[in-house]
Amino acid sequence: MVHQHRSLTKAYIQLPFKFPHHHNMFKSKTSQKEPKQQLEAMDETTVSLILHACKLARDLESNLPNLANQPNLLSNSLDEITRNFVTARERVYGQDPSTSSSLHNMLTLAHQQQIGTSQVQEWLRSSYAQQAMDIIQTQLVADQKEVKIGGCIDDGDAEVKGLQAMDIVSASDTNIASSSSQRPRRRKDEGLISKITVPAPRIGNTEIPPEDGFTWRKYGQKEIMGSRFPRGYYRCTHQKLYNCPAKKQVQRLNNDPLTFEVMYRGEHTCHMSATAPSVPPPSAEHHNATQGSLAQTLATTTTTDPPTASLWLSMDFNPIRGGSGSSSRMIGGDRGGGGGGSGDGAGTSTTTRYGKEVDFPVVDWADAMFNSGSSSSNSMDFIFHSAENKWESEDKKNGGQ
DNA sequence: ATAATTTGACCGAC
DNA sequence: GTCGGTCAAATTAT
């Protein structure tokens, strides 16, 4: 994973207080580096609550493998962490009943019910999720926080453009080429395929499309006939670890270089559960098999699944680290043939990185809670503007293979 | 040391 | 043969 300081590509909302590297806030080394000035903005109790929650989270992290087999303990642990964070958050927001409390209730309710993957889905479908979104959105506007998305500074209007879903595609698709002899090569991915268009950042590096909440690893780039720009091929960073088959292709539009067309393939089987996080899933069926790609999922609003859940819970608000896996190296000359170093391919998206591939939703929960009024570059936008998204189907094109 | 990216080659579909 | 998707060694970044 790349830890690049690409602040421009990360969305965040300026908080009354902030953790410089809050994704590492559970790592003792970094968490202790909190600027005193900022901590002083909170009262001792709040600080201690946060620190206590961090400690609990660290403990949870270290015992995760064991806790994975003890749902009750895991749940209790999560509850306690959540309570601490939420309480701290309430203190930070001055007990604003319209925000913290409601959110608190929702969160605790969800936890008390020992949310599992399916329960998360259910919860997200429920009015609670809507309420949460409303609350968050309300906060967004009310607080007139600064929002930066996709490299642009959106003067707080929060009416930003995240990904503009353009089309969705039925998945059906295709004949999966029954692999033949030689190198077992899978073409024509299984699962759903969706296609969306993503506006490039208005400011900053316009070569990098907004992120979508997942981490991607580039595995190829190719010049495409009829396209001025090469197409970048990405697969889920956790492909190996989670056996996650999700992939995406990113390409700039011929007539509009500032717009990217992103095609998602496959479904994320990684990082889906808010409760059973970093425990390496035994297999792909660890999660629901019916979810679509992130884009799809969010664009259809309905959904469902973990992607949405994890998305909401794992937004990366870090203004400093950006955390994208994208690389500046992608800016460069391209070339025909097999691949190229062009930057047109697009950037990678991501949630967070912790140096390793394993993400810790627990941390993300903290993020979500402390930044409940914030939004990640696209995730929140996805959610808030999903209604505007229009999807269209794309039958099997991408033919070959 | 490990992870991510680059990039020429390989392979299947057409 | 062409095209597009993927592989994988080499390179680069962290």
Short mmCIF file of C-alpha atoms (C1' of nucleotides) in Angstrom, two decimals:
data_model
loop_
_atom_site.label_atom_id
_atom_site.label_comp_id
_atom_site.label_asym_id
_atom_site.label_seq_id
_atom_site.Cartn_x
_atom_site.Cartn_y
_atom_site.Cartn_z
CA MET A 1 0.00 0.00 0.00
CA VAL A 2 1.16 3.33 -0.72
CA HIS A 3 1.13 5.95 1.88
CA GLN A 4 1.20 9.04 -0.03
CA HIS A 5 0.46 12.43 1.19
CA ARG A 6 -2.02 13.21 -1.39
CA SER A 7 -4.18 15.40 0.63
CA LEU A 8 -5.88 16.82 -2.34
CA THR A 9 -7.55 13.64 -3.18
CA LYS A 10 -9.03 13.01 0.15
CA ALA A 11 -12.24 14.31 1.40
CA TYR A 12 -12.56 15.55 4.85
CA ILE A 13 -14.40 17.84 7.01
CA GLN A 14 -12.62 20.04 9.34
CA LEU A 15 -13.48 19.11 12.82
CA PRO A 16 -13.55 21.12 15.94
CA PHE A 17 -10.63 19.03 16.92
CA LYS A 18 -8.68 16.72 14.88
CA PHE A 19 -6.42 13.83 15.02
CA PRO A 20 -3.52 14.33 12.75
CA HIS A 21 -3.29 10.70 11.97
CA HIS A 22 -6.32 9.34 13.41
CA HIS A 23 -6.19 6.25 11.40
CA ASN A 24 -3.29 5.36 13.46
CA MET A 25 -4.79 6.60 16.57
CA PHE A 26 -4.89 3.16 17.99
CA LYS A 27 -1.29 2.59 17.46
CA SER A 28 0.29 3.61 20.64
CA LYS A 29 3.16 5.32 18.98
CA THR A 30 1.15 7.66 16.94
CA SER A 31 -1.70 8.17 19.27
CA GLN A 32 0.60 9.62 21.77
CA LYS A 33 1.73 12.22 19.40
CA GLU A 34 -1.47 14.07 19.56
CA PRO A 35 -0.77 17.73 19.70
CA LYS A 36 -1.46 18.89 23.18
CA GLN A 37 -3.03 22.02 21.98
CA GLN A 38 -5.70 20.11 20.24
CA LEU A 39 -6.28 17.80 23.10
CA GLU A 40 -6.63 20.72 25.36
CA ALA A 41 -9.62 21.75 23.39
CA MET A 42 -11.42 18.94 25.07
CA ASP A 43 -11.90 18.39 28.70
CA GLU A 44 -10.05 15.70 30.51
CA THR A 45 -12.94 13.39 30.72
CA THR A 46 -13.42 13.47 27.03
CA VAL A 47 -9.80 12.85 26.42
CA SER A 48 -9.72 10.00 28.82
CA LEU A 49 -12.77 8.51 27.22
CA ILE A 50 -11.13 8.65 23.87
CA LEU A 51 -7.90 7.27 25.11
CA HIS A 52 -9.67 4.53 26.94
CA ALA A 53 -11.59 3.62 23.83
CA CYS A 54 -8.35 3.62 21.91
CA LYS A 55 -6.82 1.31 24.39
CA LEU A 56 -9.77 -1.00 24.19
CA ALA A 57 -9.54 -0.91 20.47
CA ARG A 58 -5.90 -1.83 20.59
CA ASP A 59 -6.68 -4.68 22.90
CA LEU A 60 -9.38 -5.78 20.59
CA GLU A 61 -7.00 -5.57 17.71
CA SER A 62 -4.47 -7.78 19.36
CA ASN A 63 -7.04 -10.30 20.45
CA LEU A 64 -9.04 -10.26 17.34
CA PRO A 65 -8.08 -13.72 16.19
CA ASN A 66 -9.27 -15.13 19.48
CA LEU A 67 -12.33 -13.00 19.72
CA ALA A 68 -13.38 -14.03 16.31
CA ASN A 69 -14.46 -17.28 17.82
CA GLN A 70 -16.24 -15.65 20.67
CA PRO A 71 -18.97 -13.48 19.24
CA ASN A 72 -20.26 -12.47 22.61
CA LEU A 73 -16.97 -11.24 23.85
CA LEU A 74 -16.31 -9.52 20.59
CA SER A 75 -19.66 -7.88 20.72
CA ASN A 76 -19.18 -6.73 24.26
CA SER A 77 -15.83 -5.37 23.43
CA LEU A 78 -17.19 -3.48 20.47
CA ASP A 79 -19.99 -2.18 22.60
CA GLU A 80 -17.70 -0.83 25.17
CA ILE A 81 -15.47 0.80 22.62
CA THR A 82 -18.45 2.28 20.90
CA ARG A 83 -19.91 3.60 24.09
CA ASN A 84 -16.70 5.32 24.97
CA PHE A 85 -16.31 6.89 21.61
CA VAL A 86 -19.89 7.94 21.40
CA THR A 87 -19.86 9.39 24.84
CA ALA A 88 -16.73 11.29 24.03
CA ARG A 89 -18.27 12.45 20.86
CA GLU A 90 -21.31 13.69 22.65
CA ARG A 91 -19.13 15.67 24.91
CA VAL A 92 -17.33 17.11 21.97
CA TYR A 93 -20.55 18.16 20.37
CA GLY A 94 -22.01 19.43 23.52
CA GLN A 95 -24.73 16.89 23.73
CA ASP A 96 -26.51 18.17 20.76
CA PRO A 97 -29.57 16.00 20.84
CA SER A 98 -30.11 16.29 17.18
CA THR A 99 -26.88 14.72 16.36
CA SER A 100 -24.91 12.83 18.81
CA SER A 101 -27.66 11.36 20.78
CA SER A 102 -29.53 10.07 17.86
CA LEU A 103 -26.48 8.71 16.34
CA HIS A 104 -25.53 7.25 19.61
CA ASN A 105 -28.82 5.53 19.87
CA MET A 106 -28.52 4.12 16.48
CA LEU A 107 -25.07 2.91 17.01
CA THR A 108 -25.77 1.36 20.33
CA LEU A 109 -28.93 -0.13 19.06
CA ALA A 110 -27.08 -1.67 16.24
CA HIS A 111 -24.49 -2.99 18.54
CA GLN A 112 -26.83 -4.24 21.13
CA GLN A 113 -28.34 -6.32 18.48
CA GLN A 114 -25.06 -7.87 17.82
CA ILE A 115 -25.03 -6.82 14.31
CA GLY A 116 -23.74 -9.25 11.91
CA THR A 117 -23.32 -8.81 8.27
CA SER A 118 -26.93 -9.40 7.49
CA GLN A 119 -28.01 -7.31 10.37
CA VAL A 120 -25.91 -4.48 9.21
CA GLN A 121 -27.59 -4.73 5.92
CA GLU A 122 -30.92 -4.73 7.56
CA TRP A 123 -30.00 -1.82 9.65
CA LEU A 124 -28.79 0.12 6.72
CA ARG A 125 -32.02 -0.54 4.99
CA SER A 126 -33.94 0.61 7.94
CA SER A 127 -34.97 4.04 8.86
CA TYR A 128 -32.09 4.20 11.24
CA ALA A 129 -29.65 4.38 8.46
CA GLN A 130 -31.67 7.07 6.81
CA GLN A 131 -31.80 8.94 10.03
CA ALA A 132 -28.12 8.67 10.40
CA MET A 133 -27.61 9.99 6.96
CA ASP A 134 -30.01 12.80 7.58
CA ILE A 135 -28.29 13.68 10.74
CA ILE A 136 -24.96 13.63 9.13
CA GLN A 137 -26.12 15.67 6.24
CA THR A 138 -27.78 18.12 8.51
CA GLN A 139 -24.62 18.48 10.41
CA LEU A 140 -22.78 18.99 7.24
CA VAL A 141 -24.83 21.93 6.25
CA ALA A 142 -25.39 23.34 9.68
CA ASP A 143 -21.82 23.37 10.62
CA GLN A 144 -20.70 24.64 7.31
CA LYS A 145 -17.69 22.54 7.57
CA GLU A 146 -15.06 22.68 5.02
CA VAL A 147 -15.30 19.94 2.59
CA LYS A 148 -12.70 18.86 0.24
CA ILE A 149 -13.39 16.28 -2.22
CA GLY A 150 -11.54 14.71 -4.95
CA GLY A 151 -8.93 17.28 -4.79
CA CYS A 152 -11.26 20.15 -4.94
CA ILE A 153 -12.20 22.46 -2.26
CA ASP A 154 -15.85 22.80 -2.26
CA ASP A 155 -16.37 25.86 -0.27
CA GLY A 156 -18.51 24.12 2.14
CA ASP A 157 -21.39 23.80 -0.13
CA ALA A 158 -21.01 20.17 0.32
CA GLU A 159 -22.77 19.79 -2.88
CA VAL A 160 -19.96 18.08 -4.28
CA LYS A 161 -19.49 15.79 -6.86
CA GLY A 162 -18.37 12.56 -5.91
CA LEU A 163 -18.88 9.91 -8.31
CA GLN A 164 -21.66 10.42 -10.64
CA ALA A 165 -23.04 7.14 -11.29
CA MET A 166 -23.85 6.84 -14.85
CA ASP A 167 -24.70 3.43 -15.61
CA ILE A 168 -25.12 0.26 -14.08
CA VAL A 169 -24.96 -2.84 -15.77
CA SER A 170 -26.65 -5.88 -15.47
CA ALA A 171 -24.35 -8.28 -14.71
CA SER A 172 -25.24 -11.12 -16.40
CA ASP A 173 -22.77 -10.90 -18.83
CA THR A 174 -21.09 -13.20 -20.41
CA ASN A 175 -19.70 -16.21 -21.19
CA ILE A 176 -17.05 -16.83 -18.92
CA ALA A 177 -14.39 -18.23 -20.93
CA SER A 178 -13.86 -21.61 -19.71
CA SER A 179 -10.26 -21.47 -19.19
CA SER A 180 -8.33 -23.63 -21.32
CA SER A 181 -5.07 -25.16 -20.88
CA GLN A 182 -1.98 -23.25 -20.18
CA ARG A 183 -1.94 -20.46 -17.82
CA PRO A 184 -5.19 -20.54 -16.00
CA ARG A 185 -6.44 -17.16 -16.78
CA ARG A 186 -9.82 -15.94 -15.89
CA ARG A 187 -11.46 -13.54 -18.18
CA LYS A 188 -14.81 -12.13 -18.15
CA ASP A 189 -15.26 -11.76 -14.56
CA GLU A 190 -17.94 -13.31 -12.68
CA GLY A 191 -20.42 -11.25 -10.89
CA LEU A 192 -21.91 -7.94 -11.47
CA ILE A 193 -20.47 -5.30 -13.62
CA SER A 194 -21.23 -1.70 -13.30
CA LYS A 195 -20.00 1.36 -14.98
CA ILE A 196 -19.95 4.85 -13.69
CA THR A 197 -18.42 8.08 -14.74
CA VAL A 198 -16.37 10.02 -12.32
CA PRO A 199 -15.46 13.64 -12.65
CA ALA A 200 -11.85 14.43 -12.13
CA PRO A 201 -10.97 16.83 -9.41
CA ARG A 202 -11.53 20.39 -10.43
CA ILE A 203 -8.49 21.46 -8.63
CA GLY A 204 -5.31 19.67 -8.02
CA ASN A 205 -4.37 16.56 -9.74
CA THR A 206 -7.00 16.06 -12.31
CA GLU A 207 -5.43 12.88 -13.39
CA ILE A 208 -6.69 11.11 -10.42
CA PRO A 209 -10.34 10.32 -10.16
CA PRO A 210 -12.11 10.50 -6.84
CA GLU A 211 -11.79 7.56 -4.63
CA ASP A 212 -14.50 5.11 -4.06
CA GLY A 213 -13.85 3.78 -0.67
CA PHE A 214 -11.90 0.72 -1.57
CA THR A 215 -8.29 0.07 -2.01
CA TRP A 216 -7.16 -0.92 -5.42
CA ARG A 217 -3.99 -2.20 -6.83
CA LYS A 218 -3.07 -1.56 -10.36
CA TYR A 219 -2.13 -4.57 -12.32
CA GLY A 220 -2.12 -3.34 -15.84
CA GLN A 221 -2.62 -0.57 -18.27
CA LYS A 222 -3.38 -0.70 -21.88
CA GLU A 223 -3.92 1.44 -24.85
CA ILE A 224 -7.39 0.93 -26.10
CA MET A 225 -8.41 1.28 -29.68
CA GLY A 226 -10.34 4.41 -30.27
CA SER A 227 -9.41 5.87 -26.97
CA ARG A 228 -7.03 8.67 -26.55
CA PHE A 229 -6.15 7.54 -23.11
CA PRO A 230 -4.99 4.23 -21.82
CA ARG A 231 -7.15 2.12 -19.62
CA GLY A 232 -5.98 1.24 -16.19
CA TYR A 233 -6.72 -2.11 -14.65
CA TYR A 234 -7.10 -2.47 -10.95
CA ARG A 235 -7.97 -5.22 -8.59
CA CYS A 236 -8.81 -5.19 -4.96
CA THR A 237 -5.80 -4.79 -2.81
CA HIS A 238 -7.08 -7.57 -0.65
CA GLN A 239 -7.43 -9.96 -3.45
CA LYS A 240 -5.03 -12.37 -1.95
CA LEU A 241 -5.83 -11.96 1.65
CA TYR A 242 -9.54 -12.11 1.21
CA ASN A 243 -9.75 -13.81 -2.04
CA CYS A 244 -11.59 -10.73 -3.14
CA PRO A 245 -12.39 -10.80 -6.83
CA ALA A 246 -13.36 -7.17 -7.21
CA LYS A 247 -11.75 -5.34 -10.04
CA LYS A 248 -12.17 -2.11 -11.83
CA GLN A 249 -11.06 -0.45 -14.99
CA VAL A 250 -10.54 3.23 -15.24
CA GLN A 251 -10.38 5.24 -18.36
CA ARG A 252 -10.62 8.82 -19.32
CA LEU A 253 -13.24 9.77 -21.76
CA ASN A 254 -12.13 10.79 -25.17
CA ASN A 255 -14.26 13.84 -25.33
CA ASP A 256 -13.82 14.75 -21.74
CA PRO A 257 -10.44 14.05 -20.26
CA LEU A 258 -11.67 15.36 -16.99
CA THR A 259 -14.10 12.61 -16.65
CA PHE A 260 -13.26 9.06 -15.89
CA GLU A 261 -15.23 6.07 -16.72
CA VAL A 262 -14.91 3.45 -14.10
CA MET A 263 -16.09 -0.04 -14.64
CA TYR A 264 -16.45 -2.29 -11.68
CA ARG A 265 -16.35 -5.99 -11.91
CA GLY A 266 -16.82 -8.58 -9.34
CA GLU A 267 -17.86 -8.09 -5.81
CA HIS A 268 -15.87 -7.25 -2.81
CA THR A 269 -15.70 -10.09 -0.42
CA CYS A 270 -13.26 -8.27 1.71
CA HIS A 271 -13.73 -5.73 4.33
CA MET A 272 -17.42 -6.12 4.37
CA SER A 273 -18.40 -6.73 7.86
CA ALA A 274 -18.43 -4.15 10.53
CA THR A 275 -18.40 -6.74 13.19
CA ALA A 276 -16.17 -9.37 11.82
CA PRO A 277 -13.52 -7.27 10.39
CA SER A 278 -10.06 -8.09 9.92
CA VAL A 279 -10.51 -11.67 10.49
CA PRO A 280 -9.46 -13.16 7.27
CA PRO A 281 -12.51 -14.65 5.80
CA PRO A 282 -12.19 -18.28 5.19
CA SER A 283 -13.57 -18.01 1.79
CA ALA A 284 -15.39 -15.92 -0.64
CA GLU A 285 -18.75 -16.91 0.62
CA HIS A 286 -17.88 -15.23 3.79
CA HIS A 287 -20.17 -12.57 2.61
CA ASN A 288 -23.25 -12.17 0.76
CA ALA A 289 -22.83 -13.06 -2.76
CA THR A 290 -25.43 -10.84 -4.13
CA GLN A 291 -23.97 -7.52 -3.61
CA GLY A 292 -22.98 -5.45 -6.49
CA SER A 293 -20.02 -3.31 -6.80
CA LEU A 294 -19.67 -0.37 -4.61
CA ALA A 295 -20.85 1.96 -7.23
CA GLN A 296 -23.79 -0.13 -7.89
CA THR A 297 -24.56 -0.62 -4.36
CA LEU A 298 -24.54 2.98 -3.55
CA ALA A 299 -26.10 4.18 -6.64
CA THR A 300 -29.06 2.01 -6.25
CA THR A 301 -29.47 3.24 -2.79
CA THR A 302 -31.06 0.22 -1.77
CA THR A 303 -28.67 -1.94 -0.78
CA THR A 304 -27.50 -3.63 1.17
CA ASP A 305 -24.60 -4.81 1.80
CA PRO A 306 -21.53 -4.69 3.45
CA PRO A 307 -20.05 -2.49 0.93
CA THR A 308 -22.34 0.17 2.02
CA ALA A 309 -21.81 -0.61 5.60
CA SER A 310 -18.16 -0.72 5.41
CA LEU A 311 -18.19 2.29 3.31
CA TRP A 312 -20.01 4.28 5.80
CA LEU A 313 -17.99 2.96 8.59
CA SER A 314 -14.69 3.18 6.99
CA MET A 315 -14.54 6.51 5.42
CA ASP A 316 -11.14 7.95 5.37
CA PHE A 317 -11.23 11.40 6.67
CA ASN A 318 -7.63 11.93 7.04
CA PRO A 319 -6.80 15.16 5.41
CA ILE A 320 -3.16 14.63 5.64
CA ARG A 321 -2.41 11.19 4.58
CA GLY A 322 -4.85 10.96 1.85
CA GLY A 323 -4.15 7.36 1.97
CA SER A 324 -4.66 6.70 -1.57
CA GLY A 325 -2.80 3.98 -3.16
CA SER A 326 -2.55 5.95 -6.24
CA SER A 327 0.77 6.89 -7.41
CA SER A 328 2.32 9.94 -8.79
CA ARG A 329 4.22 7.64 -10.92
CA MET A 330 1.18 7.22 -12.94
CA ILE A 331 1.75 10.55 -14.37
CA GLY A 332 3.94 10.04 -17.23
CA GLY A 333 4.13 9.10 -20.77
CA ASP A 334 2.07 6.36 -22.01
CA ARG A 335 2.73 4.06 -24.68
CA GLY A 336 1.06 1.74 -26.91
CA GLY A 337 1.29 -1.88 -26.63
CA GLY A 338 1.38 -3.72 -23.45
CA GLY A 339 1.14 -1.03 -20.95
CA GLY A 340 2.41 2.25 -20.06
CA GLY A 341 3.15 4.63 -17.41
CA SER A 342 0.49 7.02 -18.30
CA GLY A 343 -1.33 8.80 -15.64
CA ASP A 344 -4.55 8.57 -17.42
CA GLY A 345 -5.30 5.31 -15.97
CA ALA A 346 -6.54 6.78 -12.80
CA GLY A 347 -5.78 6.67 -9.24
CA THR A 348 -6.61 4.02 -6.85
CA SER A 349 -9.17 4.38 -4.26
CA THR A 350 -9.05 3.39 -0.79
CA THR A 351 -10.36 3.36 2.57
CA THR A 352 -7.46 3.32 4.80
CA ARG A 353 -4.24 1.75 5.16
CA TYR A 354 -2.43 0.63 8.17
CA GLY A 355 0.74 -0.38 6.63
CA LYS A 356 -0.64 -3.78 6.19
CA GLU A 357 -3.44 -4.93 4.13
CA VAL A 358 -5.74 -5.54 6.95
CA ASP A 359 -8.12 -2.78 7.64
CA PHE A 360 -9.64 -2.39 10.97
CA PRO A 361 -13.21 -1.38 10.90
CA VAL A 362 -12.96 -0.71 14.56
CA VAL A 363 -10.82 2.17 13.71
CA ASP A 364 -13.20 3.10 11.04
CA TRP A 365 -16.00 3.12 13.50
CA ALA A 366 -14.09 5.60 15.45
CA ASP A 367 -13.66 7.62 12.35
CA ALA A 368 -17.26 7.44 11.54
CA MET A 369 -18.25 8.45 14.97
CA PHE A 370 -15.88 11.27 15.33
CA ASN A 371 -16.57 12.48 11.92
CA SER A 372 -20.18 11.73 11.74
CA GLY A 373 -20.65 15.02 10.10
CA SER A 374 -18.05 14.47 7.59
CA SER A 375 -17.83 12.79 4.37
CA SER A 376 -15.35 10.93 2.48
CA SER A 377 -14.65 11.96 -0.96
CA ASN A 378 -17.18 9.92 -2.61
CA SER A 379 -18.77 7.75 -0.16
CA MET A 380 -20.94 10.29 1.41
CA ASP A 381 -21.58 11.90 -1.80
CA PHE A 382 -22.62 8.63 -3.13
CA ILE A 383 -25.04 8.29 -0.39
CA PHE A 384 -26.39 11.75 -0.46
CA HIS A 385 -26.64 12.08 -4.11
CA SER A 386 -27.34 8.60 -5.05
CA ALA A 387 -30.73 9.60 -6.22
CA GLU A 388 -29.17 11.67 -8.86
CA ASN A 389 -27.22 8.89 -10.17
CA LYS A 390 -28.39 7.36 -13.24
CA TRP A 391 -27.37 4.01 -14.31
CA GLU A 392 -27.71 2.37 -17.52
CA SER A 393 -26.96 -0.98 -18.53
CA GLU A 394 -24.24 -2.01 -20.64
CA ASP A 395 -24.48 -5.29 -22.15
CA LYS A 396 -21.63 -7.27 -22.79
CA LYS A 397 -19.30 -5.14 -24.47
CA ASN A 398 -15.93 -5.56 -23.21
CA GLY A 399 -16.27 -8.36 -25.24
CA GLY A 400 -13.21 -9.99 -26.02
CA GLN A 401 -12.30 -12.51 -23.67
"C1'" DA B 1 11.49 -6.30 3.90
"C1'" DT B 2 7.31 -5.69 1.99
"C1'" DA B 3 4.04 -3.72 -0.99
"C1'" DA B 4 2.71 -1.20 -5.13
"C1'" DT B 5 3.52 0.08 -9.84
"C1'" DT B 6 5.37 -0.37 -14.39
"C1'" DT B 7 5.40 -2.62 -18.57
"C1'" DG B 8 6.43 -6.22 -22.10
"C1'" DA B 9 4.64 -10.60 -22.91
"C1'" DC B 10 1.11 -13.87 -22.95
"C1'" DC B 11 -3.44 -15.57 -23.90
"C1'" DG B 12 -8.32 -15.97 -25.26
"C1'" DA B 13 -11.96 -14.12 -27.99
"C1'" DC B 14 -13.23 -12.39 -32.15
"C1'" DG C 1 -4.05 -11.07 -36.99
"C1'" DT C 2 -6.07 -7.77 -33.79
"C1'" DC C 3 -7.74 -6.32 -29.45
"C1'" DG C 4 -8.27 -6.25 -24.71
"C1'" DG C 5 -7.44 -8.39 -20.17
"C1'" DT C 6 -4.05 -10.45 -17.29
"C1'" DC C 7 0.41 -12.13 -15.77
"C1'" DA C 8 4.63 -11.50 -13.72
"C1'" DA C 9 9.44 -9.86 -13.56
"C1'" DA C 10 11.61 -5.72 -12.74
"C1'" DT C 11 11.44 -1.51 -10.68
"C1'" DT C 12 10.13 1.76 -7.33
"C1'" DA C 13 8.16 3.27 -3.05
"C1'" DT C 14 7.42 2.88 1.84
#
